Amino acid sequence: MRPPALGRALVHRDFRLLLGAFATSRAGDFLYTIALVVYVLEATGSSVWVSATVIVRVVPLVLGGSFAGLLADRVDRRRLMVLSDLLRALSMGAIALVAALDGPIVLVVVLVGVTTLAGMPYFPAFYASLPRLVPERELASANSLISTIECLSLVVGPGIGGLLVASASPAWAFTVNALTFVLSAVLVLRAKVPAAEDPEGDADTGTLAGMRLGVQTLTGDRVLGALVLSLLVLTFIYGFELVYLVLVARDLLGMGASGVGYLDAAVGVGGLLGAVVAPRLARSRRPRALIALILTLNAAPMAALAVVRSPVIALLVLAVEGVAALVLDVVVTTIMQRVVPGARLARVEGILASLSTATLLLGSLLAPVLLGLVGLRGSLVLASALPAGLALVMLARVRGLDEASAQRLDTSGPQISLLTSLDLLAGADPASVERIASAMEPVTFPAGTVMLSEGAAADHLLVLSAGSFVAYTAEHPEQQRQLTAPDYVGEIGLLQGRPRTATVRAVTEVSGFRVPGEEFLAAVGIGGGPSRALESRVAERLTGSFG
């Protein structure tokens, strides 16, 4: 029996091992987050120190995230992940020892920074390994499993962290986290992780120009700018929340400082619920109202915490925040994937990740300042006002978003149907198919026209919807292969980086679409390369000496 869609990637042993390592590590991360906040607050009684620990965990990610990704592309990924785990186990063990001995809080903050630095290359190496551990068709299953584990970790980790802090001490929670890193290292050691690809031609020159182009892409489109602003506002507010939730648990809800673990877990539960509805909402024809509603639902829970007295109600309102936050992330990311050209998408996402981390840092820095000015309840209300205000602006000003989204869905419908009827993008994620469909340009070739010329540079392919055509080589012009639409031609030169291998000529009038080469390569590259069906088709065509 074929495994369920979500579990198909689990049949691969090496992926199971890495996924187990990821799950162990992420649960430990969230456990550690709760224990650290509680420990620092109890040791110092100061929200400023809580904010300082958040800053120390975030600053390296802002400044060194790009370098960590580059490192994961240049060295053996398995060794890098194991080294990252072992270094974090050592630093976490040191934090546990300092906490148990009531050592100086400054030393804990320094060790927190060391732990963050040691862990930075781990996740780029992990994600970069996935396309070579599972077949391209099962990457969706693999990514869905990772997202599910991320949400479950946000539920389980804080809950366990809260229990350990309440029943034992933060030092025990730090010790457990150190053990999760050791277990993760053992699992990674047992896996066969492919080595990083040789970045042939990857020179330092052009890097800054590429980054500037990514920034221009983010800022040059009004609709995309509004979407990015939405995400950045929420990460900014999350920076406040990281500092305030522990105070809410202790001072407003009577749960004690360790109760913050349950509050964070409630957000995780909401994220699991949001994962159920997010894919359907991502195709909404009215994203403007949807995003405004979601922003409002993100703001309301924090404001509600200023007046809620019942822990049960607090957990419920934070679950609502979890639903809204995950849905917004999926919706905005999906729309961004539709709008941004595939050749620029990776750098745009990288820039957005750095900006998100920077805004989280800024929120954590400002949280104690606002707290000192207006107190905890006033801070909760004021911090929630920003996403609520942005929701109103979204409704009033970004009028082109609904029209652009609906037009994109309407005009790309026939192209999407044509692409999905062929094996060209078999297994590609829907966002990649939509992005290629939006880049397709209509073309028509009268009978007798040469559509592709042997030896010419390969910079595009043709996806054809109607007509008949033939393919042949200069060496054997009499051996003509008859073809009929729907079909595609021109992919061989793009996939193999070589000139056209055959001439293609229209027999009848042929109509279809021209696909830019960079868009096609970006789409098949998302899965670590072309699908097996496409590879087989290329081999077949090369055997027949055309394409």
XYZ file of C-alpha atoms in Angstrom:
547
model
C 0.000 0.000 0.000
C 1.289 3.448 -0.894
C 2.006 5.609 2.184
C -0.152 8.691 2.787
C 0.988 11.829 0.965
C 2.347 13.450 4.126
C 4.461 10.385 4.962
C 5.830 9.401 1.554
C 9.262 10.879 2.211
C 9.602 8.763 5.360
C 10.413 5.666 3.331
C 13.937 7.058 2.860
C 16.221 6.056 5.733
C 18.624 8.991 5.557
C 15.770 11.484 5.466
C 14.180 9.804 8.518
C 17.449 10.152 10.414
C 17.865 13.829 9.539
C 14.214 14.510 10.288
C 14.627 12.851 13.691
C 17.669 15.021 14.350
C 15.730 18.117 13.277
C 12.744 17.248 15.495
C 14.973 16.606 18.501
C 16.919 19.798 17.979
C 13.850 22.010 17.429
C 12.021 20.695 20.499
C 15.160 21.414 22.508
C 15.390 24.920 21.030
C 11.885 25.872 22.161
C 12.416 24.206 25.550
C 15.610 26.236 25.949
C 13.902 29.479 24.952
C 11.385 29.185 27.777
C 13.943 28.087 30.361
C 16.298 30.917 29.401
C 13.661 33.653 29.688
C 12.461 32.340 33.058
C 16.014 31.942 34.399
C 17.108 35.428 33.374
C 13.966 37.052 34.770
C 14.224 35.209 38.091
C 17.957 35.859 38.389
C 17.790 39.572 37.605
C 14.151 40.643 37.979
C 14.759 42.858 34.955
C 13.074 42.902 31.562
C 16.195 44.656 30.260
C 18.242 41.495 30.823
C 15.509 39.424 29.179
C 15.719 41.724 26.187
C 19.524 41.435 26.199
C 19.385 37.647 25.882
C 16.971 37.951 22.953
C 19.311 40.442 21.288
C 22.338 38.179 21.744
C 20.423 35.338 20.096
C 19.269 37.477 17.174
C 22.205 39.758 16.271
C 24.412 36.946 14.894
C 21.546 35.813 12.674
C 21.194 39.311 11.232
C 24.913 39.818 10.634
C 26.081 36.334 9.728
C 23.148 34.496 8.207
C 24.438 34.842 4.646
C 27.890 33.597 5.611
C 26.400 30.563 7.382
C 24.523 29.643 4.217
C 27.688 30.052 2.141
C 29.579 27.814 4.580
C 26.923 25.127 4.209
C 27.476 25.204 0.439
C 31.250 24.950 0.683
C 32.024 22.217 3.264
C 30.843 18.697 4.057
C 27.304 19.179 5.345
C 27.165 16.150 7.622
C 30.378 17.123 9.412
C 29.143 20.695 9.663
C 25.849 19.642 11.271
C 27.573 17.253 13.689
C 30.118 19.911 14.682
C 27.306 22.427 15.160
C 25.419 19.999 17.413
C 28.459 19.120 19.520
C 29.503 22.751 19.999
C 25.973 23.637 21.075
C 25.905 20.673 23.465
C 29.094 21.951 25.103
C 27.922 25.548 25.374
C 24.506 24.464 26.665
C 26.164 22.241 29.256
C 28.197 25.248 30.351
C 25.024 27.341 30.677
C 23.476 24.580 32.828
C 26.570 24.560 35.081
C 26.564 28.349 35.493
C 22.829 28.310 36.298
C 23.216 25.491 38.826
C 26.052 27.338 40.594
C 24.265 30.729 40.466
C 27.100 32.111 38.362
C 27.211 35.595 36.815
C 24.384 36.375 34.418
C 26.842 38.070 32.056
C 28.564 34.724 31.505
C 25.219 33.128 30.635
C 24.535 35.845 28.066
C 27.977 35.297 26.501
C 27.375 31.539 26.309
C 23.992 32.180 24.725
C 25.770 34.102 21.975
C 28.252 31.240 21.510
C 25.369 28.780 21.204
C 23.713 30.920 18.539
C 26.923 31.222 16.531
C 27.538 27.477 16.704
C 24.036 26.713 15.471
C 23.882 29.121 12.530
C 25.204 26.760 9.799
C 23.022 23.827 10.911
C 19.715 24.710 9.294
C 21.128 25.929 5.944
C 23.027 22.625 5.724
C 19.909 20.678 6.686
C 17.621 22.327 4.142
C 20.259 22.203 1.392
C 20.599 18.435 1.885
C 16.907 17.620 1.448
C 16.674 17.662 -2.382
C 19.401 15.001 -2.548
C 17.895 12.770 0.151
C 14.392 12.381 -1.289
C 13.127 12.203 -4.883
C 11.861 15.446 -6.350
C 8.266 14.188 -6.353
C 8.404 13.674 -2.579
C 9.893 17.016 -1.597
C 6.410 18.376 -0.873
C 5.898 15.521 1.581
C 9.298 16.216 3.176
C 8.615 19.939 3.553
C 5.138 19.302 4.972
C 6.629 16.972 7.574
C 9.198 19.602 8.529
C 6.503 22.297 8.906
C 4.376 19.948 11.011
C 7.327 19.128 13.261
C 8.116 22.829 13.593
C 4.596 23.479 14.907
C 4.634 20.389 17.148
C 7.992 21.472 18.564
C 6.502 24.853 19.404
C 3.812 22.970 21.356
C 5.927 20.264 23.014
C 9.161 22.186 23.650
C 7.728 25.094 25.662
C 5.432 22.711 27.550
C 8.324 20.496 28.631
C 10.431 23.557 29.369
C 7.720 24.996 31.581
C 7.316 21.680 33.443
C 11.059 21.311 34.023
C 11.410 24.877 35.278
C 8.365 24.564 37.533
C 9.187 21.113 38.942
C 13.005 21.262 38.997
C 15.051 24.247 37.822
C 16.174 26.015 34.640
C 19.532 24.218 34.971
C 17.758 20.895 34.371
C 16.063 22.308 31.281
C 19.438 23.459 29.913
C 20.856 19.987 30.591
C 18.035 18.313 28.690
C 18.624 20.673 25.780
C 22.329 19.767 25.757
C 21.331 16.096 25.528
C 19.040 16.828 22.559
C 22.062 18.187 20.676
C 24.046 15.036 21.451
C 21.171 12.858 20.208
C 20.838 14.995 17.092
C 24.568 14.581 16.371
C 24.293 10.787 16.709
C 21.372 10.667 14.264
C 23.151 12.870 11.718
C 26.289 10.693 11.985
C 24.235 7.637 11.026
C 22.847 9.339 7.911
C 24.522 9.496 4.526
C 24.348 13.190 3.714
C 25.470 14.219 0.195
C 28.468 16.505 0.026
C 27.925 20.126 -0.964
C 27.997 20.711 -4.696
C 31.071 22.414 -6.077
C 29.970 26.027 -6.634
C 31.591 26.212 -10.059
C 31.997 29.772 -11.200
C 30.785 31.105 -7.863
C 32.946 34.191 -7.502
C 32.712 37.042 -5.072
C 32.286 39.494 -7.924
C 28.679 40.287 -8.606
C 27.439 39.418 -5.122
C 26.701 42.998 -4.105
C 25.052 43.707 -7.448
C 22.857 40.633 -6.997
C 21.852 41.751 -3.518
C 20.982 45.216 -4.817
C 18.762 43.641 -7.456
C 16.976 41.674 -4.748
C 16.368 44.847 -2.739
C 15.072 46.612 -5.844
C 12.673 43.730 -6.444
C 11.328 44.021 -2.905
C 10.893 47.780 -3.002
C 9.970 48.293 -6.654
C 6.510 46.705 -6.540
C 3.869 48.478 -4.455
C 1.837 45.346 -3.791
C 4.858 43.258 -2.866
C 6.082 46.075 -0.635
C 2.785 46.054 1.263
C 2.993 42.290 1.772
C 6.562 42.468 3.016
C 5.599 45.293 5.355
C 2.902 43.047 6.845
C 5.394 40.334 7.715
C 7.946 42.789 9.076
C 5.373 44.431 11.336
C 4.451 41.070 12.815
C 8.063 40.088 13.471
C 8.575 43.518 15.053
C 5.622 42.893 17.376
C 6.879 39.368 18.074
C 10.042 40.973 19.442
C 7.891 42.756 22.021
C 6.009 39.544 22.747
C 9.200 37.615 23.494
C 9.870 40.024 26.345
C 6.283 40.556 27.549
C 4.810 37.036 27.653
C 6.885 35.915 30.623
C 5.722 39.030 32.502
C 2.106 38.362 31.517
C 2.359 34.803 32.866
C 3.932 35.924 36.124
C 2.279 39.263 36.880
C -1.136 39.221 35.169
C -2.223 35.589 35.005
C -0.717 34.240 38.229
C 0.864 31.296 36.400
C 4.398 32.041 37.567
C 7.239 32.803 35.197
C 7.309 29.164 34.044
C 3.758 29.606 32.738
C 5.195 31.303 29.654
C 5.876 27.790 28.326
C 2.153 27.070 28.182
C 1.448 30.425 26.534
C 4.004 29.733 23.803
C 2.630 26.214 23.381
C -0.835 27.693 22.766
C 0.604 29.698 19.849
C 2.035 26.457 18.481
C -1.317 24.700 18.719
C -2.853 27.562 16.784
C -0.140 27.162 14.145
C -1.093 23.506 13.682
C -4.709 24.541 13.133
C -3.656 27.292 10.750
C -1.702 24.787 8.666
C -4.982 23.071 7.790
C -6.606 26.141 6.202
C -3.559 28.086 4.962
C -3.086 26.347 1.568
C -6.668 27.091 0.504
C -6.556 30.687 1.732
C -3.301 31.237 -0.165
C -5.319 31.107 -3.409
C -7.856 33.675 -2.241
C -9.057 36.118 -4.878
C -9.380 38.803 -2.179
C -5.995 38.770 -0.408
C -6.310 42.424 0.624
C -9.220 41.823 2.997
C -7.765 38.479 4.055
C -4.427 39.985 5.065
C -6.137 42.878 6.849
C -8.272 40.381 8.809
C -5.268 38.275 9.698
C -3.297 41.308 10.867
C -6.209 42.283 13.079
C -6.408 38.765 14.512
C -2.688 38.961 15.244
C -3.155 42.254 17.092
C -6.255 41.397 19.118
C -4.718 38.650 21.316
C -1.915 40.853 22.628
C -4.354 43.641 23.463
C -6.674 41.096 25.107
C -3.876 39.939 27.407
C -3.967 43.388 29.016
C -7.437 42.673 30.436
C -7.714 38.849 30.561
C -7.445 37.335 34.024
C -8.105 33.675 33.236
C -5.179 31.526 32.046
C -7.593 29.381 30.013
C -8.894 32.386 28.080
C -5.317 33.615 27.596
C -4.382 30.268 26.061
C -7.368 30.464 23.709
C -6.604 33.981 22.483
C -2.951 33.072 21.887
C -4.077 30.049 19.874
C -5.975 32.495 17.660
C -2.747 34.441 17.216
C -0.981 31.214 16.201
C -3.599 30.486 13.542
C -3.405 34.002 12.132
C 0.403 34.180 12.159
C 0.870 30.937 10.256
C -1.835 31.755 7.711
C -0.325 35.182 7.048
C 3.126 33.696 6.576
C 1.840 31.122 4.061
C -0.367 33.602 2.180
C 2.296 36.294 1.883
C 5.003 33.805 0.919
C 2.791 32.251 -1.751
C 1.873 35.616 -3.265
C 5.524 36.622 -3.207
C 6.412 33.435 -5.081
C 3.854 34.361 -7.730
C 5.066 37.935 -8.116
C 8.864 37.653 -7.896
C 10.722 36.230 -10.930
C 12.119 32.795 -10.187
C 15.694 33.859 -10.892
C 15.485 36.434 -8.073
C 13.337 34.557 -5.582
C 16.115 33.009 -3.498
C 17.913 36.305 -2.882
C 14.610 38.086 -2.144
C 13.696 35.431 0.420
C 17.168 35.704 1.943
C 16.896 39.483 2.241
C 13.424 39.144 3.749
C 14.725 36.655 6.324
C 17.445 39.100 7.399
C 14.959 41.970 7.567
C 12.563 39.872 9.648
C 15.284 39.010 12.122
C 16.344 42.654 12.306
C 12.794 43.839 13.054
C 12.443 41.161 15.742
C 15.647 42.477 17.274
C 14.342 46.044 17.151
C 11.119 45.016 18.874
C 13.062 43.277 21.632
C 15.188 46.398 22.113
C 12.209 48.729 22.358
C 10.081 46.481 24.575
C 11.761 47.445 27.883
C 11.658 51.138 26.911
C 7.913 51.054 26.286
C 7.420 48.997 29.449
C 9.192 51.651 31.510
C 7.048 54.402 30.023
C 3.508 52.988 30.222
C 3.691 49.740 32.214
C 2.863 46.195 31.098
C -0.842 46.623 30.283
C -0.259 49.845 28.376
C 2.633 48.260 26.487
C 0.476 45.319 25.404
C -2.194 47.637 24.025
C 0.223 50.005 22.271
C 2.301 47.185 20.772
C -0.847 45.607 19.329
C -1.997 48.891 17.784
C 0.606 48.773 15.011
C -0.707 45.659 13.183
C -4.274 46.871 13.701
C -3.389 50.212 12.131
C -1.614 48.479 9.278
C -4.773 46.430 8.652
C -6.750 49.630 8.115
C -4.057 51.003 5.802
C -4.091 47.738 3.861
C -7.831 48.029 3.283
C -7.687 51.688 2.334
C -4.571 51.982 0.197
C -3.486 48.718 -1.392
C -6.414 48.578 -3.785
C -4.487 46.923 -6.585
C -3.776 43.729 -4.655
C -7.128 42.009 -5.225
C -7.211 42.943 -8.892
C -3.631 41.805 -9.458
C -4.213 38.495 -7.691
C -7.469 37.758 -9.525
C -5.974 38.749 -12.868
C -2.983 36.520 -12.254
C -5.190 33.548 -11.402
C -7.468 34.171 -14.412
C -4.819 34.811 -17.059
C -2.499 32.000 -15.978
C -5.253 29.363 -15.796
C -4.830 27.981 -19.363
C -1.044 27.980 -19.031
C -1.234 26.110 -15.711
C -3.552 23.512 -17.258
C -1.148 23.040 -20.171
C 1.901 22.700 -17.903
C 0.239 20.199 -15.589
C -0.890 18.066 -18.543
C 2.765 17.483 -19.490
C 5.640 15.852 -17.593
C 7.746 18.998 -17.898
C 7.254 20.042 -14.257
C 6.147 16.717 -12.768
C 6.345 17.004 -8.978
C 7.052 20.746 -8.920
C 5.287 22.688 -6.187
C 2.185 24.690 -7.250
C 3.884 28.042 -6.622
C 6.640 27.153 -9.114
C 4.082 26.131 -11.735
C 2.151 29.367 -11.208
C 5.311 31.438 -11.476
C 6.291 29.814 -14.782
C 2.728 30.195 -16.083
C 2.825 33.920 -15.352
C 6.103 34.249 -17.302
C 4.904 32.379 -20.412
C 4.661 34.503 -23.568
C 2.215 33.508 -26.377
C 3.869 32.577 -29.678
C 2.609 31.419 -33.103
C 4.669 29.814 -35.869
C 3.281 29.634 -39.428
C 3.700 26.333 -41.293
C 7.263 25.874 -42.498
C 8.816 28.195 -39.905
C 11.971 27.072 -38.094
C 11.057 27.212 -34.412
C 14.471 26.232 -32.994
C 17.818 26.011 -34.810
C 20.460 23.375 -34.141
C 23.619 24.923 -32.658
C 21.882 28.089 -31.464
C 22.210 29.227 -27.859
C 19.570 27.738 -25.580
C 17.883 30.576 -23.705
C 14.232 29.457 -23.702
C 11.958 26.498 -24.289
C 8.633 26.209 -26.085
C 5.498 24.732 -24.544
C 3.145 24.085 -27.460
C -0.637 23.760 -27.290
C -1.646 23.188 -30.933
C -0.099 22.106 -34.240
C 2.352 19.566 -35.693
C 6.115 19.913 -36.095
C 9.236 17.875 -36.833
C 12.707 17.657 -35.276
C 15.884 16.666 -37.110
C 19.654 17.115 -37.072
C 21.992 18.481 -39.736
C 23.831 15.150 -39.759
C 20.678 13.170 -40.561
C 18.121 15.592 -42.034
C 16.184 12.721 -43.569
C 15.457 11.256 -40.115
C 12.657 13.555 -39.032
C 10.731 12.873 -35.888
C 7.055 13.778 -36.116
C 5.591 15.545 -33.069
C 2.155 16.889 -32.203
C 1.057 19.345 -29.523
C 0.523 19.412 -26.620
C 4.264 18.978 -26.145
C 7.423 20.918 -25.395
C 10.803 21.378 -27.085
C 14.052 23.130 -26.219
C 14.574 21.813 -22.709
C 17.708 19.773 -23.449
C 20.003 22.723 -24.100
C 18.767 24.467 -20.948
C 19.130 21.462 -18.651
C 22.534 20.447 -19.979
C 23.960 23.933 -20.624
C 24.679 23.279 -24.292
C 23.593 24.652 -27.701
C 20.444 23.339 -29.369
C 20.859 19.673 -30.340
C 18.361 19.698 -33.230
C 16.311 21.899 -35.529
C 12.542 22.042 -34.943
C 10.293 23.150 -37.828
C 6.531 23.744 -37.916
C 4.578 21.455 -40.288
C 1.238 23.139 -39.649
C 0.618 26.392 -37.844
C 1.887 25.870 -34.295
C 0.786 27.897 -31.286
C 1.911 27.837 -27.702
C 4.117 29.713 -25.274
C 7.736 30.752 -24.867
C 9.209 30.095 -21.395
C 12.331 32.091 -20.387
C 15.186 29.749 -19.580
C 15.970 31.283 -16.200
C 12.383 30.793 -15.019
C 12.349 27.142 -16.076
C 15.726 26.378 -14.493
C 14.712 28.120 -11.262
C 11.583 25.945 -11.080
C 13.268 22.597 -11.693
C 16.151 23.658 -9.444
C 13.823 24.092 -6.429
C 13.577 20.335 -6.187
C 17.297 19.772 -6.575
C 16.980 19.139 -10.326
C 14.483 18.005 -12.955
C 11.934 15.306 -12.215
C 12.697 11.721 -13.143
C 10.023 11.832 -15.831
C 11.693 14.851 -17.422
C 15.152 13.252 -17.171
C 13.832 10.138 -18.926
C 12.285 12.292 -21.641
C 15.581 14.120 -22.184
C 17.469 10.815 -22.446
C 14.907 9.528 -24.931
C 15.183 12.649 -27.054
C 18.988 12.606 -27.025
C 18.885 8.981 -28.156
C 16.698 10.136 -30.991
C 19.131 13.033 -31.619
C 16.800 15.951 -31.223
C 15.692 18.550 -28.635
